[in-house]
Short mmCIF file of C-alpha atoms in Angstrom, two decimals:
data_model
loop_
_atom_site.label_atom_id
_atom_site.label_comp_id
_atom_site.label_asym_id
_atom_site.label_seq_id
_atom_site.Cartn_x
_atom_site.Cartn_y
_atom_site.Cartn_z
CA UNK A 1 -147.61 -145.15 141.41
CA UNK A 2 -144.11 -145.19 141.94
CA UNK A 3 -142.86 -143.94 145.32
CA UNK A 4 -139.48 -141.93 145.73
CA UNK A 5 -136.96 -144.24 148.14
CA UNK A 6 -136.92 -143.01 151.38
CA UNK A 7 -133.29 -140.84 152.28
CA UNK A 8 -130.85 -142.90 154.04
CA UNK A 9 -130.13 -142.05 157.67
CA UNK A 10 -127.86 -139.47 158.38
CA UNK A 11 -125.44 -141.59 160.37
CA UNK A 12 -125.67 -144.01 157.08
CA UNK A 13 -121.77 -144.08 156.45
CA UNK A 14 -121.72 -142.63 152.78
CA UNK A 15 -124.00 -139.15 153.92
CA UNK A 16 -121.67 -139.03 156.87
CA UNK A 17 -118.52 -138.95 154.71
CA UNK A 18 -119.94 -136.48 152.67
CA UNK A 19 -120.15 -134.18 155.59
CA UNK A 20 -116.79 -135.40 157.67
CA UNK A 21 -114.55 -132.29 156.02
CA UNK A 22 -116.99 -130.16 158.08
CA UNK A 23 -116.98 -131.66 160.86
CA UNK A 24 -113.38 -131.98 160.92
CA UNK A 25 -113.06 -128.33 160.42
CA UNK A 26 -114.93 -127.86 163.47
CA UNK A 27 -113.15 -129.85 165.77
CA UNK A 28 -109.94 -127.48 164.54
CA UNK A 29 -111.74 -124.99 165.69
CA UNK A 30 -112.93 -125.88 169.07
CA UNK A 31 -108.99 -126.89 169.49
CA UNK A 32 -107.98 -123.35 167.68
CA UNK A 33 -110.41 -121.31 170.05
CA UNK A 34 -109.56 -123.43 173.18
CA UNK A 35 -105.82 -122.52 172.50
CA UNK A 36 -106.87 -118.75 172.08
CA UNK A 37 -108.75 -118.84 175.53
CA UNK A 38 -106.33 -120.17 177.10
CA UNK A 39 -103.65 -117.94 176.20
CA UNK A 40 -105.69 -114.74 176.81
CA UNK A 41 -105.91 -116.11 180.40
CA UNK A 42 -110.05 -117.53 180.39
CA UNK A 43 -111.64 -119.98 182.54
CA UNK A 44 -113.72 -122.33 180.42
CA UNK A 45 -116.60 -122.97 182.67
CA UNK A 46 -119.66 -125.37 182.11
CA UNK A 47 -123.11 -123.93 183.22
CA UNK A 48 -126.41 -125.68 183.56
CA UNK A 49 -128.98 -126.12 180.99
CA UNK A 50 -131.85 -126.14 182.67
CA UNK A 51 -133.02 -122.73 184.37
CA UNK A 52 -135.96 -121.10 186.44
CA UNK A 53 -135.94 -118.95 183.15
CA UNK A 54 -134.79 -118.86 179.79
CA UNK A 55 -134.41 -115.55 178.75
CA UNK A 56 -136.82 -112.61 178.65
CA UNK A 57 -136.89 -111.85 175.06
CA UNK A 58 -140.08 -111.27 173.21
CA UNK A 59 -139.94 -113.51 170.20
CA UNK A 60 -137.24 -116.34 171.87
CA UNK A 61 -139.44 -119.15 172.44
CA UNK A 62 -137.81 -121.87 174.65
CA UNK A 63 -139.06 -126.15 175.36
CA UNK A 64 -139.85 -126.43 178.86
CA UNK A 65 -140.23 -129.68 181.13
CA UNK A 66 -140.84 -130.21 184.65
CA UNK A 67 -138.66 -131.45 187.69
CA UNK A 68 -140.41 -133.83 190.00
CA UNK A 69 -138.75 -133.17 193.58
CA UNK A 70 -138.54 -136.14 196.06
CA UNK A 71 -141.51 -135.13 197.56
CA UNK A 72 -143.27 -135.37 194.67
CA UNK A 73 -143.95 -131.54 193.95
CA UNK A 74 -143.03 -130.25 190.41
CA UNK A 75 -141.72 -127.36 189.06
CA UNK A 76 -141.58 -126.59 185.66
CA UNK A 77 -137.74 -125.55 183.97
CA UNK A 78 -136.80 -124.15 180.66
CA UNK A 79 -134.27 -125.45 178.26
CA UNK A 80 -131.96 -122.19 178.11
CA UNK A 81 -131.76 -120.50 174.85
CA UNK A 82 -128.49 -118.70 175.78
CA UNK A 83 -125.53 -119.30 179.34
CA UNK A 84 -125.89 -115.90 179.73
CA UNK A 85 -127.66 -115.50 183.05
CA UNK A 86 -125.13 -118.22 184.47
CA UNK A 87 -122.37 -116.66 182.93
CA UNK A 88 -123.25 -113.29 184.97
CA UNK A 89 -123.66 -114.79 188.17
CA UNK A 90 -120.56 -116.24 187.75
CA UNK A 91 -119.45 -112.98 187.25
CA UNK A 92 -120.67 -111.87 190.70
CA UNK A 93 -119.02 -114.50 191.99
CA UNK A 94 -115.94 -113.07 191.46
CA UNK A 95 -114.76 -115.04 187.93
CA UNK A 96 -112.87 -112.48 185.67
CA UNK A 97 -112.47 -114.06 182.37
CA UNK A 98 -114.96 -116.96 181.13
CA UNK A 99 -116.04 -118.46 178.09
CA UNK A 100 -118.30 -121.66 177.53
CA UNK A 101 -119.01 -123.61 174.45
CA UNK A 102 -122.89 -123.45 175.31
CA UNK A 103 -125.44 -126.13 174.35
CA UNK A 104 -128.53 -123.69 174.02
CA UNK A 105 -132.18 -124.45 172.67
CA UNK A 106 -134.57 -122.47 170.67
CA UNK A 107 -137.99 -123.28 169.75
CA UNK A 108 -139.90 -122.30 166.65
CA UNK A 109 -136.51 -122.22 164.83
CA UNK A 110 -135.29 -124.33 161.84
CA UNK A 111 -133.64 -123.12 158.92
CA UNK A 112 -130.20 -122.84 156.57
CA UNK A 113 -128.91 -120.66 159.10
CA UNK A 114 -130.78 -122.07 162.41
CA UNK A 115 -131.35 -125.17 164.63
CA UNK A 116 -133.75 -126.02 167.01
CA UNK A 117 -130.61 -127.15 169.34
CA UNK A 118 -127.55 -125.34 168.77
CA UNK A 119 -124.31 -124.47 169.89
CA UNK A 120 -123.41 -121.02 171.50
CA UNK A 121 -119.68 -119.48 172.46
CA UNK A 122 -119.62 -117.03 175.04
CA UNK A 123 -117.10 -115.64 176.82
CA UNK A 124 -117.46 -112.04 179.22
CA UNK A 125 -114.43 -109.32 180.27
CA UNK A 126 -114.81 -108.24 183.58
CA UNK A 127 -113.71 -104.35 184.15
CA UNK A 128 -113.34 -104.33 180.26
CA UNK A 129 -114.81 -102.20 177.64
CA UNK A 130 -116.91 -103.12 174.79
CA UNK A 131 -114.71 -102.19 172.41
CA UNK A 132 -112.43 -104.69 173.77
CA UNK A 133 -115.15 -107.52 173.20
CA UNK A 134 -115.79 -106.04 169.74
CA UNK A 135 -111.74 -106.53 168.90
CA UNK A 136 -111.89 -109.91 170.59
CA UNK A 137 -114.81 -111.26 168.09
CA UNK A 138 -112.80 -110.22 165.04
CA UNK A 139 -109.41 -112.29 166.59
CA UNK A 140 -111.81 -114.99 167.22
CA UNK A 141 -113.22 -115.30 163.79
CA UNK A 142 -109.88 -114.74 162.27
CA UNK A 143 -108.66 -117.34 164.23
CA UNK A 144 -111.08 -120.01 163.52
CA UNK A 145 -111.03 -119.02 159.51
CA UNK A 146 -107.33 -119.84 160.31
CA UNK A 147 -107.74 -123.01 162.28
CA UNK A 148 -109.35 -124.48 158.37
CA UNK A 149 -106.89 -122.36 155.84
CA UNK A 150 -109.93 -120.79 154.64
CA UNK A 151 -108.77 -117.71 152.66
CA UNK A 152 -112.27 -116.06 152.11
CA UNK A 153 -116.11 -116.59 153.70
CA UNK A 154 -118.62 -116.66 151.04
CA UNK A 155 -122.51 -117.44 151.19
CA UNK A 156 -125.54 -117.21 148.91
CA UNK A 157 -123.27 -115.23 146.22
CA UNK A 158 -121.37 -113.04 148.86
CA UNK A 159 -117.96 -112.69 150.04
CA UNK A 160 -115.89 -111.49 153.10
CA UNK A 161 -112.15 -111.76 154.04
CA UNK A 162 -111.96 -112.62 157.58
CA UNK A 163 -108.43 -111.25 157.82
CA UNK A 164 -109.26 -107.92 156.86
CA UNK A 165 -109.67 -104.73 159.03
CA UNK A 166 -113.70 -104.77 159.54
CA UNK A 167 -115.63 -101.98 159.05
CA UNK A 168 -117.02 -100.26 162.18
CA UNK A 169 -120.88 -98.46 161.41
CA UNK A 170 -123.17 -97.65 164.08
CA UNK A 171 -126.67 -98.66 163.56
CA UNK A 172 -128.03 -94.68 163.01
CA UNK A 173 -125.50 -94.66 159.85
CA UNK A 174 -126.71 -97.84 158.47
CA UNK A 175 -130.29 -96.81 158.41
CA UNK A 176 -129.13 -93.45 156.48
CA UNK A 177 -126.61 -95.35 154.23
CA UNK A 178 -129.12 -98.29 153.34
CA UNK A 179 -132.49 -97.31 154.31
CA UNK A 180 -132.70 -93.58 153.94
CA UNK A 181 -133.83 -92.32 157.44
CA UNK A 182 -132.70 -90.98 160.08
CA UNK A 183 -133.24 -93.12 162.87
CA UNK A 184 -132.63 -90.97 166.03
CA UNK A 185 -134.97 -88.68 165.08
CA UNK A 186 -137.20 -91.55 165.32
CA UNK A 187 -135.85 -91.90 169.58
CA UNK A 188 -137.02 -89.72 172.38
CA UNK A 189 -134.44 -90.28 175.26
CA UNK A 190 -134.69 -94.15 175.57
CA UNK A 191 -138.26 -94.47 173.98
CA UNK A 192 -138.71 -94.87 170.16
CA UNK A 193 -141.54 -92.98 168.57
CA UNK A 194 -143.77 -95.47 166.55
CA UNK A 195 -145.72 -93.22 164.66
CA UNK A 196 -142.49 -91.08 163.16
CA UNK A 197 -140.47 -94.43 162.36
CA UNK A 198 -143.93 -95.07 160.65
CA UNK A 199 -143.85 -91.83 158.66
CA UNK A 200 -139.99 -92.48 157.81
CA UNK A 201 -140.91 -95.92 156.59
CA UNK A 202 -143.86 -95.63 154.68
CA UNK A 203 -143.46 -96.44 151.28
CA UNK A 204 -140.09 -98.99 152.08
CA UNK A 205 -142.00 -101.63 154.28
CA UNK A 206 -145.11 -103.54 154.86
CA UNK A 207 -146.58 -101.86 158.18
CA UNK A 208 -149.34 -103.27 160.35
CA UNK A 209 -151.69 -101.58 162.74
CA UNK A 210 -150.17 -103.66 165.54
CA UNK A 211 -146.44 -102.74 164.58
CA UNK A 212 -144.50 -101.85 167.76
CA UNK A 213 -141.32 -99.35 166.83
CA UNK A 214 -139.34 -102.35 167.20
CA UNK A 215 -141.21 -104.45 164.52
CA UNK A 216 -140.63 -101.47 162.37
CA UNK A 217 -137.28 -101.34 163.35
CA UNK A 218 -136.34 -105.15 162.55
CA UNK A 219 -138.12 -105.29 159.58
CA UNK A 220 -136.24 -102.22 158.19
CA UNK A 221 -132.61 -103.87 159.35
CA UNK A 222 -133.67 -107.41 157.35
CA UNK A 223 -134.70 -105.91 154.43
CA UNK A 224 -132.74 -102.98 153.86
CA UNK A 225 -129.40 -102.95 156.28
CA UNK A 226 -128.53 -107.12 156.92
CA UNK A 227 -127.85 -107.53 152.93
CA UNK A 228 -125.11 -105.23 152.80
CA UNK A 229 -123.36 -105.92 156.17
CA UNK A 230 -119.92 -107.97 155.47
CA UNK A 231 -119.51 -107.52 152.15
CA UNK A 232 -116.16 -108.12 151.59
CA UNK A 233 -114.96 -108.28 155.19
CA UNK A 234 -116.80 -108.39 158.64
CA UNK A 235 -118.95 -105.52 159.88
CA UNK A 236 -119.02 -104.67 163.25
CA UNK A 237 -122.48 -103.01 163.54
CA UNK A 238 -122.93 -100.73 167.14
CA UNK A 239 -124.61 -98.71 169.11
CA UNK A 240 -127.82 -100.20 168.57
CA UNK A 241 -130.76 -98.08 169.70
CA UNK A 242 -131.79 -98.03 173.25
CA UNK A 243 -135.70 -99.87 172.27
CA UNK A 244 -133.25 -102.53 171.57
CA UNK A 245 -130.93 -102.50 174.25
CA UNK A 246 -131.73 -105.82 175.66
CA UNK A 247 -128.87 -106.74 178.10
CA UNK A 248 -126.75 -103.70 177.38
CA UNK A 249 -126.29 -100.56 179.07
CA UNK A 250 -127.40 -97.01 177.71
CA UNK A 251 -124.33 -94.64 175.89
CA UNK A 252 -123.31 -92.36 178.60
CA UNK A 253 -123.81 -88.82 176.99
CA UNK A 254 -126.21 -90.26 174.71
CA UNK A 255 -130.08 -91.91 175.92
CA UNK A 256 -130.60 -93.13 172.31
CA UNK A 257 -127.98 -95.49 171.78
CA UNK A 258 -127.42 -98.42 173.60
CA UNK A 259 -123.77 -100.28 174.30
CA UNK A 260 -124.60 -103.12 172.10
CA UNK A 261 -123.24 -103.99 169.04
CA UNK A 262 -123.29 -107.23 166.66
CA UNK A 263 -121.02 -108.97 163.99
CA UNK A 264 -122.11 -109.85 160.52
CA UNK A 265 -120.04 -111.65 157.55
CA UNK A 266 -121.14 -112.14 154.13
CA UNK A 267 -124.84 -110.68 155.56
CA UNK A 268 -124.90 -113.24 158.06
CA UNK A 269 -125.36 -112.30 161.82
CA UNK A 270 -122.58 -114.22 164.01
CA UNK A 271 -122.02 -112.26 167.09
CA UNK A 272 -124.59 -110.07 169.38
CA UNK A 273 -122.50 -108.56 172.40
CA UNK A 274 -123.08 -105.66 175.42
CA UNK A 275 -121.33 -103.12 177.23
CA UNK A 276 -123.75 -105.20 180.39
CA UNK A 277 -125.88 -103.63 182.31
CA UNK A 278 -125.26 -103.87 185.95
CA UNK A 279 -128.75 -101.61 187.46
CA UNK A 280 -130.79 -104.40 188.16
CA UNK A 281 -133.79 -101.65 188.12
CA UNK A 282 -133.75 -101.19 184.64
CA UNK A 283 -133.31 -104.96 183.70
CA UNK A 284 -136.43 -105.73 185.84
CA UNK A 285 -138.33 -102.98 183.75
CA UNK A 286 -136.76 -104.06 180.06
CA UNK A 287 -137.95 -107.77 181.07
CA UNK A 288 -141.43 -106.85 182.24
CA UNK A 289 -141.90 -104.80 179.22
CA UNK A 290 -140.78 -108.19 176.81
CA UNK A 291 -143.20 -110.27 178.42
CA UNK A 292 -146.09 -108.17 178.49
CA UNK A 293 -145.31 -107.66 174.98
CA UNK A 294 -144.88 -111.58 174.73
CA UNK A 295 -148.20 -111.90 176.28
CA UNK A 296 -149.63 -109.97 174.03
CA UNK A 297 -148.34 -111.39 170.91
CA UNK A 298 -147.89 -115.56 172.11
CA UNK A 299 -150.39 -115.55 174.50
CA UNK A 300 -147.53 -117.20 177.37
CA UNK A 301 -144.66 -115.13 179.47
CA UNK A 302 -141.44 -116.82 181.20
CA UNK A 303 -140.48 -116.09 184.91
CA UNK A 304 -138.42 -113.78 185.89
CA UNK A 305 -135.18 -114.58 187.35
CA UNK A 306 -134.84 -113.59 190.65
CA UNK A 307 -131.64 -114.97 191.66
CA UNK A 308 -130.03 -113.77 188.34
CA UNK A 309 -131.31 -109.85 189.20
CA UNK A 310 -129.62 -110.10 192.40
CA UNK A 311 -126.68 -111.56 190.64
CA UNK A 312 -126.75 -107.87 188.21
CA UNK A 313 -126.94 -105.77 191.04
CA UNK A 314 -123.79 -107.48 192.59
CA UNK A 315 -121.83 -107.87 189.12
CA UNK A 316 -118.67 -105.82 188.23
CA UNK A 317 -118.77 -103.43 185.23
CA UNK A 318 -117.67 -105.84 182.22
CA UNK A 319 -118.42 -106.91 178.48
CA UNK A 320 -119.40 -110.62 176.74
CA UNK A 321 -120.57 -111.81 173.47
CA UNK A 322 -122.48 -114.63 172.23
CA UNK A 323 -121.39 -115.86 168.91
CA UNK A 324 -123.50 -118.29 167.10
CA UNK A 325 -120.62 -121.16 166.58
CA UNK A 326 -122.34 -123.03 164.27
CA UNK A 327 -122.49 -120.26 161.92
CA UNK A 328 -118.89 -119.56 162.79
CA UNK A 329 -118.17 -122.73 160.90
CA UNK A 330 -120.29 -123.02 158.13
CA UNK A 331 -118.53 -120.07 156.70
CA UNK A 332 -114.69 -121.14 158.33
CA UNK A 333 -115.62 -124.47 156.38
CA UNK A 334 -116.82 -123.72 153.21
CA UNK A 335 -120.51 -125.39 154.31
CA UNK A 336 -123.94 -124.08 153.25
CA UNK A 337 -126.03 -125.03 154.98
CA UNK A 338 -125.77 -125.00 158.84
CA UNK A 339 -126.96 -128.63 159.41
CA UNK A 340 -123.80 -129.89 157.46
CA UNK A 341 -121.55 -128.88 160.35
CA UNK A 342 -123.31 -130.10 163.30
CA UNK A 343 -121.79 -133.59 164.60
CA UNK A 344 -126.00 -135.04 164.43
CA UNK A 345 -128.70 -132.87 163.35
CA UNK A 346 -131.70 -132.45 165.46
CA UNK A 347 -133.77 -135.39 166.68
CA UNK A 348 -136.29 -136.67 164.03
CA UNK A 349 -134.32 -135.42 160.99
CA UNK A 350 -132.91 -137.78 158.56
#
């Protein structure tokens, strides 16, 4: 029996060549961005990694390890899968403008468009709009498709001019352009109705006895909506419904909708951003809801924050994004694969 030879290392000089265009695209970037920042008059800060809590999301799974304290107690801390509870109670601190090229972690994620260990750029408006977040992830992206010379994004067959005017479609449209239903009838006030998003989706989707509104929700978006967003230049998808709110406030005028709103190129997500919500209340609620639900489904629930509640309650009105920079430079490279444009890919790999 003959065996294959084992691949060469990745830091084996002729596999590292092959990737060093990418790589040198991103440092452009990073100095491109920086530049952009700077100008626009934000403080790059550096938060911690490792935090009382991770992130209250259902399906975000984060590695954890434990502290040992000099007197020998320990206390168990989470590899953060986002800066964004830093970020905020920097915010309260009184910071206006901020942005951080983010080491973050995710477990139970590997894939052409994820890592286990990945980077994250974030940056938050106080006393700003969403809208003005939305029009500052189109400069970025611009900006960094600029920083390579890179005329047009294109992945798995699809295209999308980064230069052009994006197209702006709020989440209810998408459903009724892509999926055929009309999602808000599917809300009551800030509560989605599982059984009628059943009804409208029966026929289009697998659907399981144990399918919350929200599975329903995502697996009508992947299959049906995410395929035709940035098709020939970026789509700025909003006002997502309130079920999936998250971090964002609720419309004023409208229960249904929440202030959130993400960015998509060539049908890949790079940017998930919030009008933030400052009633600490609510957050409290949203997160107890996720991990009963992650109970439920994993079997395991992270902490709350309490320190970063307080830190809502005391924040000013403002606006951030989290753009998946990794991403950001597969496409602003020419890359397919997001592991070519990571300086080492995660421990273990070859």
């Amino acid at each position: 029996m003959v065996r294959e030879p084992a691949p060469s290392p990745w830091w084996s000089p002729q596999r590292h060549a092959d990737v060093r265009p990418f790589l040198q695209a991103r440092a452009a970037i990073v100095r491109a961005l920086r530049a952009w920042f700077d100008e626009q008059g934000f403080m790059e800060v550096e938060t911690g990694i490792l935090q009382v809590s991770p992130g209250n999301e259902t399906h975000l799974h984060a590695p954890a390890t434990e502290l040992t304290a000099v007197d020998g107690t320990r206390h168990r801390r989470y590899l953060r899968t986002s800066p964004e509870f830093a970020c905020k109670k920097l915010l309260a601190a009184g910071e206006r403008r901020i942005f951080e090229f983010a080491r973050v972690f995710r477990d139970r994620e590997r894939g052409d468009l994820h890592l286990p260990e990945f980077t994250m750029l974030e940056w938050y408006r106080a006393e700003a709009p969403y809208d003005a977040i939305m029009a500052d992830t189109v400069v970025v992206i611009a900006h960094a498709a600029q920083a390579t010379g890179i005329r047009q994004f294109a992945f798995r067959g699809r295209t999308a001019d980064p230069f052009a005017e994006p197209e702006l479609l709020t989440v209810a449209a998408a459903f009724a352009r892509h999926a055929s239903i009309d999602l808000l009838a599917t809300i009551r006030d800030r509560t989605g109705d599982r059984e009628a998003l059943a009804a409208a989706a029966a026929g289009k989707i697998r659907i399981t006895a144990d399918d919350t509104w929200s599975d329903l929700f995502s697996k009508l978006l992947v299959e049906y909506v995410e395929p035709h967003l940035g098709q020939g230049r970026l789509t700025v998808l909003y006002e997502y419904p309130s079920p999936e709110a998250a971090l964002a406030r609720v419309k004023t005028g409208d229960p249904r909708v929440a202030e959130r709103f993400e960015v998509y190129a060539c049908g890949v997500e790079l940017a998930n951003g919030f009008g933030e919500l400052t009633d600490a209340a609510e957050q409290r609620r949203r997160f107890e809801d996720e991990m009963a639900e992650k109970q439920r489904r994993y079997g395991e629930r992270y902490p709350l924050d309490e320190d970063f509640l307080a830190a809502v309650a005391a924040m000013p009105q403002a606006s951030g994004v989290a753009l998946g920079f990794d991403r950001l430079v597969m496409l602003a490279a020419g890359a397919v694969r997001i592991d070519q444009v990571v300086w080492t890919p995660p421990a273990g790999e070859r």
